[in-house]
Coordinates of C-alpha atoms in Angstrom, one line a residue:
X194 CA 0.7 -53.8 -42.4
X195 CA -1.5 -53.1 -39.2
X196 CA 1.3 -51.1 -38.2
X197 CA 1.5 -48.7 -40.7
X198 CA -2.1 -48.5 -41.4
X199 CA -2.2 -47.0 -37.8
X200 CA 0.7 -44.6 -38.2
X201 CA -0.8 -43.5 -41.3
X202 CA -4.5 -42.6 -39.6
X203 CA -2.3 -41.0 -36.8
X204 CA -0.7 -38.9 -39.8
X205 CA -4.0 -37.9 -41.1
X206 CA -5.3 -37.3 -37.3
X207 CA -3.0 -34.6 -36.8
X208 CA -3.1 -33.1 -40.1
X209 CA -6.7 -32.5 -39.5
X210 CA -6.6 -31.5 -35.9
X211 CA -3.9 -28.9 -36.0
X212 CA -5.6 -25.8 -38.3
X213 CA -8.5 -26.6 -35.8
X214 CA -6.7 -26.2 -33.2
X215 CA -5.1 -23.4 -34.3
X216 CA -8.4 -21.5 -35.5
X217 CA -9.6 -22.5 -32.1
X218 CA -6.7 -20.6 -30.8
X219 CA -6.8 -17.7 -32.1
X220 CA -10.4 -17.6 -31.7
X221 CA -10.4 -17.9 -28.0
X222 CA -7.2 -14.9 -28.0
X223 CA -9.6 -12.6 -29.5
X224 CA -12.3 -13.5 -27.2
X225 CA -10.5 -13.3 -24.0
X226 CA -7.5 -10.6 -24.8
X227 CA -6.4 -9.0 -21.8
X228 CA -7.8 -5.1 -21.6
X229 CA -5.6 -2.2 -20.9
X230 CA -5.4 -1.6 -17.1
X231 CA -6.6 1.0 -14.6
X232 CA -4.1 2.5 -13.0
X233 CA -5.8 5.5 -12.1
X234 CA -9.9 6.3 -11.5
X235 CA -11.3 9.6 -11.0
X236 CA -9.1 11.9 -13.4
X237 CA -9.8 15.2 -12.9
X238 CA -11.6 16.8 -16.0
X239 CA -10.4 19.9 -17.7
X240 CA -11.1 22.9 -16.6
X241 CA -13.7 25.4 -18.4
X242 CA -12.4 26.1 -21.8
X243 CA -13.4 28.5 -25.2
X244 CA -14.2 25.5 -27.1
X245 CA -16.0 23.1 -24.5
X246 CA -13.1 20.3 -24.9
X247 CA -13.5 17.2 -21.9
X248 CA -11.8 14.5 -21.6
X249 CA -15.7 12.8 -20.3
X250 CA -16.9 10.4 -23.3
X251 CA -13.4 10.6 -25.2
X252 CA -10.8 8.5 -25.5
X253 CA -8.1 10.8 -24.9
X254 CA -4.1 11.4 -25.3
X255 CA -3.5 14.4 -22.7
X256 CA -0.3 16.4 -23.0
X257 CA 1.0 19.1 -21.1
X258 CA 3.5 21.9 -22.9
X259 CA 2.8 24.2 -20.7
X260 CA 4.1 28.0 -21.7
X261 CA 6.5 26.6 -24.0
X262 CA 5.3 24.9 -26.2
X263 CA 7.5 25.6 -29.8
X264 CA 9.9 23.9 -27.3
X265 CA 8.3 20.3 -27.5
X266 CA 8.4 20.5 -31.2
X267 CA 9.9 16.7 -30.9
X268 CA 7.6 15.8 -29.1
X269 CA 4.1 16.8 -30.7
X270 CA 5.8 15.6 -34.0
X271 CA 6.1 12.4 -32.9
X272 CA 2.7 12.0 -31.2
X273 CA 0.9 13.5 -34.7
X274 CA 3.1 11.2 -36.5
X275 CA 3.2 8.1 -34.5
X276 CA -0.2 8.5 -32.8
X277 CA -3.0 10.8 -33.6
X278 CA -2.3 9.8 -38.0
X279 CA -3.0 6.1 -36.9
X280 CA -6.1 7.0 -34.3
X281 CA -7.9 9.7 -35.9
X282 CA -10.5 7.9 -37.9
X283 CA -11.6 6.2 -34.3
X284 CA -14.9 7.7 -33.0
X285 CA -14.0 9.6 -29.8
X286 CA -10.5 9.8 -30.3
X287 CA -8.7 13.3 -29.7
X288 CA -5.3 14.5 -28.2
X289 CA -5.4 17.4 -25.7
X290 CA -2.4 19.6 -24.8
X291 CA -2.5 22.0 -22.6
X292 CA -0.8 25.3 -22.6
X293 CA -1.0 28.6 -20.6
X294 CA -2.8 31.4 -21.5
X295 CA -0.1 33.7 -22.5
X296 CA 1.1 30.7 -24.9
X297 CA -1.8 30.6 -27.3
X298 CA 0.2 32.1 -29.7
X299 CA 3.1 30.1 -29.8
X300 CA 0.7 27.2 -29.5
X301 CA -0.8 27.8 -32.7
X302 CA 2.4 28.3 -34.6
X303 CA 3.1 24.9 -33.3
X304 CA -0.2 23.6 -34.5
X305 CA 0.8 25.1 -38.2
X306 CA 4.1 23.3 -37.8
X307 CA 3.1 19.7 -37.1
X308 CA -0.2 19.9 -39.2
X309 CA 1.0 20.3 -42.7
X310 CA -1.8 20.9 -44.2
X311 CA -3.3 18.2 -42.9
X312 CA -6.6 18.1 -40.9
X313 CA -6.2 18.4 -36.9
X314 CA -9.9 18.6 -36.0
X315 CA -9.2 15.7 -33.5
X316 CA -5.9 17.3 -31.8
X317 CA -6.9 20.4 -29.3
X318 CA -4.7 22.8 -27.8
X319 CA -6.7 24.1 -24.5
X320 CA -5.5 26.7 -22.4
X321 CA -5.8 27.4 -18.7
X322 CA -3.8 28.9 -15.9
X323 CA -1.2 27.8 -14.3
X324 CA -3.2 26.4 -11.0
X325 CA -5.6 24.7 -13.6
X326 CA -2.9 22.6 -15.2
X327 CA -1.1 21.8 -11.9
X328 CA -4.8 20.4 -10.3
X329 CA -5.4 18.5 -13.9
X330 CA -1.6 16.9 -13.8
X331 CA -1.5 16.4 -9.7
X332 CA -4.7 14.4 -10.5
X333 CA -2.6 11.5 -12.9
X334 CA -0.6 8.7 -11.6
X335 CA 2.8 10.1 -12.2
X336 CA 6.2 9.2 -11.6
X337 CA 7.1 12.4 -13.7
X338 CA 6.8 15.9 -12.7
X339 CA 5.9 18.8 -14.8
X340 CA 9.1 21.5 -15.7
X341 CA 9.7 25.1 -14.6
X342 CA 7.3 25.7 -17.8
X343 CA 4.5 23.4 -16.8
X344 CA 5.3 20.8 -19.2
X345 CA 6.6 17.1 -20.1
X346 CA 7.4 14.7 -22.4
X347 CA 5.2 12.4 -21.4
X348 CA 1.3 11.9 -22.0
X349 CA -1.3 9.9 -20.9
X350 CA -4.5 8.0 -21.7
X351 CA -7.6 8.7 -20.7
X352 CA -11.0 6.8 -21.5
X353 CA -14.4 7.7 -21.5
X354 CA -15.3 7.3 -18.3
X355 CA -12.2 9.3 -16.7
X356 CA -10.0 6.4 -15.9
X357 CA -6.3 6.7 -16.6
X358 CA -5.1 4.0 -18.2
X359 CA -1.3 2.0 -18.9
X360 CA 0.2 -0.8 -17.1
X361 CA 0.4 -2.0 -13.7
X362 CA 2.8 -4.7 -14.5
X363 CA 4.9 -3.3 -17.6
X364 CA 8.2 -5.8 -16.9
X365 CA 9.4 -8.1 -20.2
X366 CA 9.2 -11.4 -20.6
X367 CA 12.7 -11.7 -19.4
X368 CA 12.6 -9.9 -16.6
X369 CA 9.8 -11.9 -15.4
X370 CA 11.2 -15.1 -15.6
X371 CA 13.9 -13.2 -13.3
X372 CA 11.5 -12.3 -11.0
X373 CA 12.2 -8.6 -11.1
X374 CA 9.8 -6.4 -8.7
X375 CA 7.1 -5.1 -10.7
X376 CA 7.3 -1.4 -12.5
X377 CA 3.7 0.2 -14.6
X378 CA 3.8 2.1 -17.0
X379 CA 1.2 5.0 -16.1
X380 CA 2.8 7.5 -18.8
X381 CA 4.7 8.0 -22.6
X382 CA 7.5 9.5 -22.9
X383 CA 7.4 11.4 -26.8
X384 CA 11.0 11.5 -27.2
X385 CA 11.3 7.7 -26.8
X386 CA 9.8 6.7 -30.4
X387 CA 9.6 2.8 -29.4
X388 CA 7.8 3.7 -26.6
X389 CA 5.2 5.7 -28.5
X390 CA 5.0 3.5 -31.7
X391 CA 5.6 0.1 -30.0
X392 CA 3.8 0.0 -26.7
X393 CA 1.5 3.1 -26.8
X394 CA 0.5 2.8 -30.6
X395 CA 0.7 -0.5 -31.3
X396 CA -0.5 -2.2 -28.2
X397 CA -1.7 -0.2 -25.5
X398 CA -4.2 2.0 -27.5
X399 CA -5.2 -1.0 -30.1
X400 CA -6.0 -2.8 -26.9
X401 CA -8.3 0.1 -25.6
X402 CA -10.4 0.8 -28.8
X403 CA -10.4 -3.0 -29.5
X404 CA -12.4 -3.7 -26.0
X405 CA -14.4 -0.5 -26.7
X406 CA -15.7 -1.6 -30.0
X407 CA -16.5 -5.3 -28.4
X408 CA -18.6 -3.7 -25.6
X409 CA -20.6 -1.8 -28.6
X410 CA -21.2 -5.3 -30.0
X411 CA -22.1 -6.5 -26.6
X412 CA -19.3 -9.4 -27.0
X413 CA -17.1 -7.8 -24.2
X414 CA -17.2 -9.6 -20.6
X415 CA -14.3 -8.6 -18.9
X416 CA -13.3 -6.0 -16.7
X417 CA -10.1 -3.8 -16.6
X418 CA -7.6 -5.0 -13.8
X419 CA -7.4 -1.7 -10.9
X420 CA -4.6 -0.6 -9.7
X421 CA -4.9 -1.8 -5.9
X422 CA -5.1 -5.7 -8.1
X423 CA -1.4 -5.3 -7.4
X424 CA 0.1 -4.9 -3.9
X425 CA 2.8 -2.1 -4.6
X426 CA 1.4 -0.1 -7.3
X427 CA -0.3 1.9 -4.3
X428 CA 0.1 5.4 -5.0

């Protein structure tokens, strides 16, 4: 009788315990996430423009389509699709491509393309010459290199204070129970659509607006891993 009195209270013990444990747990993983890393400080910002578009107090997607841009049709719908639709209601949020001068045209008919009727105040085509665009790129973290028409593929984040941000450490799960050596992430390639809606959209960016809006609160005490934390992410 003693016996099963005690298995009983046990019973009841853990019963109790475990949705307080697991409110406790998910408390303390909201509390202590782990924010999007620096791989890059000191972007360079854009150069003078028309409209007076920085990437300084923004949290910013940076493209570069260079004097071409009909041809990254693929790519700009995807990043209005995947990105800029789920982001633009975030204070501070914008996407910047930049194009050549002698593109503006063609940039615009691009614009009318992807917009479809829809409002674009937050996405900004600003264009520049080609030394301008090769400075703003050459001052990323790169493994990419800009094409023949001065343009990619692939974007990148910027944040408020000019500090490009990815991963330093973007290996699986599996591949780090292997012990592979240790690739970032420092761009986002548009073509790739699980790259854009699962690690940009979905993680990397939600991450970024979700410390933002804790430091507002005052709630956020952690600090962005740099990229010399890691031996051989050295530029």
């Amino acid at each position: 009788m003693e016996k099963k009195l005690i298995k009983r209270n046990v019973i009841l013990g853990i019963l109790f315990f475990l949705p307080v444990m697991f409110v406790l747990i998910l408390s303390l993983s909201k509390e202590n996430y782990n924010t999007l890393d620096i791989v890059k400080e000191g972007v360079v910002e854009l150069p003078v423009n028309e409209d007076n578009i920085g990437l300084e107090d923004h949290i910013t997607v940076l493209a570069f389509f260079g004097n071409k841009p009909l041809d990254k049709v693929i790519a700009g719908s995807n990043l209005k699709e995947l990105v800029y639709d789920k982001f633009k209601g975030f204070k501070k949020f914008q996407i910047v491509v930049l194009v050549t001068e002698d593109a503006k045209e063609e940039a615009e008919k691009l614009y009318r393309e992807i917009a479809t009727y829809e409002d674009l105040r937050f996405w900004h085509f600003v264009t520049a010459n080609e030394y301008e665009i090769l400075s703003t790129f050459k001052g990323l973290k790169s493994s990419e290199e800009l094409d023949k028409n001065l343009s990619s593929d692939h974007v990148y984040i910027i944040d408020t204070d000019l500090n490009q941000r990815g991963r330093l450490d973007d290996r699986s799960d599996n591949e780090k129970a292997k012990k592979k050596e240790i690739y970032g992430l420092n761009s986002y390639d548009c073509i790739e659509v699980a790259v854009i809606k699962n690690k940009m959209s979905a993680e990397d960016l939600r991450v970024l607006f979700t410390e933002y809006r804790q430091k507002r609160k005052g709630n956020f005490d952690s600090t962005s891993r740099r990229a010399n934390d890691l031996n051989n992410t050295d530029e």
